[in-house]
Amino acid sequence: MNLTVDQAAANWFKEEVGLRPNAGICFKTKIYASSPINPGFGIAVEPLEPENPIASYQADNGLVFFIEENDEWFFKGYDLKVTLSEDNQEPYYQFFKDGQAIN
């Protein structure tokens, strides 16, 4: 599993999410949401300190993004790329499996 966050999205998170010292951005599972890989679950975001990350990415602005081990069941077998949507200037989450985008 690979996690990547483009610079525009990393800057958005740094500006928009209140972060405590040593905290990063945790991508986690959200029930009653939707995603292309599981229609009953989506992605939630929470500022946390990493404990047992299974994937992480450090952006050029120093912010660390990660997925914790307890959410592996949702992300397993997929790569996640986070970009900033040009339409609404909010994060856009795109999943990949074997290099192919899942939409």
CSV table of C-alpha atoms in Angstrom, one decimal:
chain,number,residue,atom,x,y,z
A,1,MET,CA,0.0,0.0,0.0
A,2,ASN,CA,1.3,3.4,-1.0
A,3,LEU,CA,0.1,6.8,0.2
A,4,THR,CA,1.0,10.0,-1.6
A,5,VAL,CA,-0.2,13.5,-1.1
A,6,ASP,CA,0.5,16.3,-3.6
A,7,GLN,CA,1.9,19.6,-2.5
A,8,ALA,CA,-1.4,21.6,-3.0
A,9,ALA,CA,-3.3,19.1,-0.8
A,10,ALA,CA,-0.6,19.1,1.8
A,11,ASN,CA,-0.7,22.9,2.0
A,12,TRP,CA,-4.5,22.8,2.3
A,13,PHE,CA,-4.4,20.4,5.2
A,14,LYS,CA,-1.7,22.5,7.0
A,15,GLU,CA,-3.8,25.7,6.6
A,16,GLU,CA,-7.3,24.2,7.3
A,17,VAL,CA,-6.8,21.6,10.0
A,18,GLY,CA,-5.8,22.6,13.5
A,19,LEU,CA,-2.7,20.5,14.4
A,20,ARG,CA,-1.2,19.9,17.8
A,21,PRO,CA,2.6,19.6,18.0
A,22,ASN,CA,3.8,16.2,16.7
A,23,ALA,CA,0.4,15.5,15.2
A,24,GLY,CA,-0.1,14.5,11.6
A,25,ILE,CA,-3.1,13.8,9.4
A,26,CYS,CA,-4.5,10.3,9.8
A,27,PHE,CA,-6.7,8.9,7.1
A,28,LYS,CA,-9.2,6.5,8.6
A,29,THR,CA,-12.4,4.6,7.9
A,30,LYS,CA,-15.7,6.4,8.1
A,31,ILE,CA,-19.0,4.5,8.3
A,32,TYR,CA,-22.1,5.6,6.5
A,33,ALA,CA,-20.1,7.1,3.7
A,34,SER,CA,-19.1,6.0,0.3
A,35,SER,CA,-16.0,5.2,-1.7
A,36,PRO,CA,-15.2,3.4,-4.9
A,37,ILE,CA,-13.7,0.5,-3.0
A,38,ASN,CA,-16.5,0.0,-0.5
A,39,PRO,CA,-19.9,1.6,-0.9
A,40,GLY,CA,-20.7,1.6,2.9
A,41,PHE,CA,-17.4,3.2,4.0
A,42,GLY,CA,-15.4,6.3,3.1
A,43,ILE,CA,-12.4,8.3,4.4
A,44,ALA,CA,-12.4,10.4,7.5
A,45,VAL,CA,-9.5,12.7,8.5
A,46,GLU,CA,-8.2,13.3,12.0
A,47,PRO,CA,-5.2,15.1,13.3
A,48,LEU,CA,-3.3,12.6,15.5
A,49,GLU,CA,0.1,11.4,16.4
A,50,PRO,CA,1.1,8.2,14.5
A,51,GLU,CA,1.1,5.1,16.7
A,52,ASN,CA,1.2,2.0,14.4
A,53,PRO,CA,1.1,3.4,10.8
A,54,ILE,CA,1.0,0.9,8.0
A,55,ALA,CA,1.6,3.7,5.4
A,56,SER,CA,2.9,7.2,5.7
A,57,TYR,CA,4.0,10.1,3.6
A,58,GLN,CA,5.9,13.2,4.6
A,59,ALA,CA,5.2,16.3,2.5
A,60,ASP,CA,7.7,19.0,1.6
A,61,ASN,CA,6.0,21.3,4.1
A,62,GLY,CA,6.9,18.8,6.9
A,63,LEU,CA,3.4,17.5,7.5
A,64,VAL,CA,3.1,13.7,8.0
A,65,PHE,CA,0.1,11.8,6.5
A,66,PHE,CA,-0.6,8.3,7.6
A,67,ILE,CA,-2.9,5.3,7.8
A,68,GLU,CA,-3.1,3.3,11.1
A,69,GLU,CA,-2.9,-0.4,11.3
A,70,ASN,CA,-6.5,-0.7,12.7
A,71,ASP,CA,-7.8,0.6,9.3
A,72,GLU,CA,-5.8,-1.8,7.2
A,73,TRP,CA,-8.9,-3.8,6.4
A,74,PHE,CA,-10.3,-0.9,4.4
A,75,PHE,CA,-7.1,0.2,2.5
A,76,LYS,CA,-5.5,-3.2,2.0
A,77,GLY,CA,-4.6,-3.9,-1.6
A,78,TYR,CA,-5.0,-0.3,-2.7
A,79,ASP,CA,-2.9,2.8,-3.1
A,80,LEU,CA,-4.2,6.2,-2.0
A,81,LYS,CA,-3.4,9.4,-3.8
A,82,VAL,CA,-4.6,12.7,-2.3
A,83,THR,CA,-4.8,15.8,-4.5
A,84,LEU,CA,-6.6,19.1,-4.2
A,85,SER,CA,-9.7,19.4,-6.4
A,86,GLU,CA,-9.5,22.3,-8.7
A,87,ASP,CA,-13.3,22.5,-8.8
A,88,ASN,CA,-14.0,23.0,-5.1
A,89,GLN,CA,-10.5,23.4,-3.6
A,90,GLU,CA,-10.9,20.5,-1.2
A,91,PRO,CA,-9.1,17.2,-0.9
A,92,TYR,CA,-9.8,14.5,-3.5
A,93,TYR,CA,-9.1,10.9,-2.7
A,94,GLN,CA,-8.2,8.5,-5.5
A,95,PHE,CA,-7.7,4.8,-5.1
A,96,PHE,CA,-5.4,2.7,-7.3
A,97,LYS,CA,-5.1,-1.1,-7.6
A,98,ASP,CA,-2.2,-2.5,-9.5
A,99,GLY,CA,-1.5,0.9,-11.0
A,100,GLN,CA,-5.0,1.4,-12.3
A,101,ALA,CA,-7.3,4.2,-11.0
A,102,ILE,CA,-10.5,3.0,-9.3
A,103,ASN,CA,-13.3,5.5,-9.8
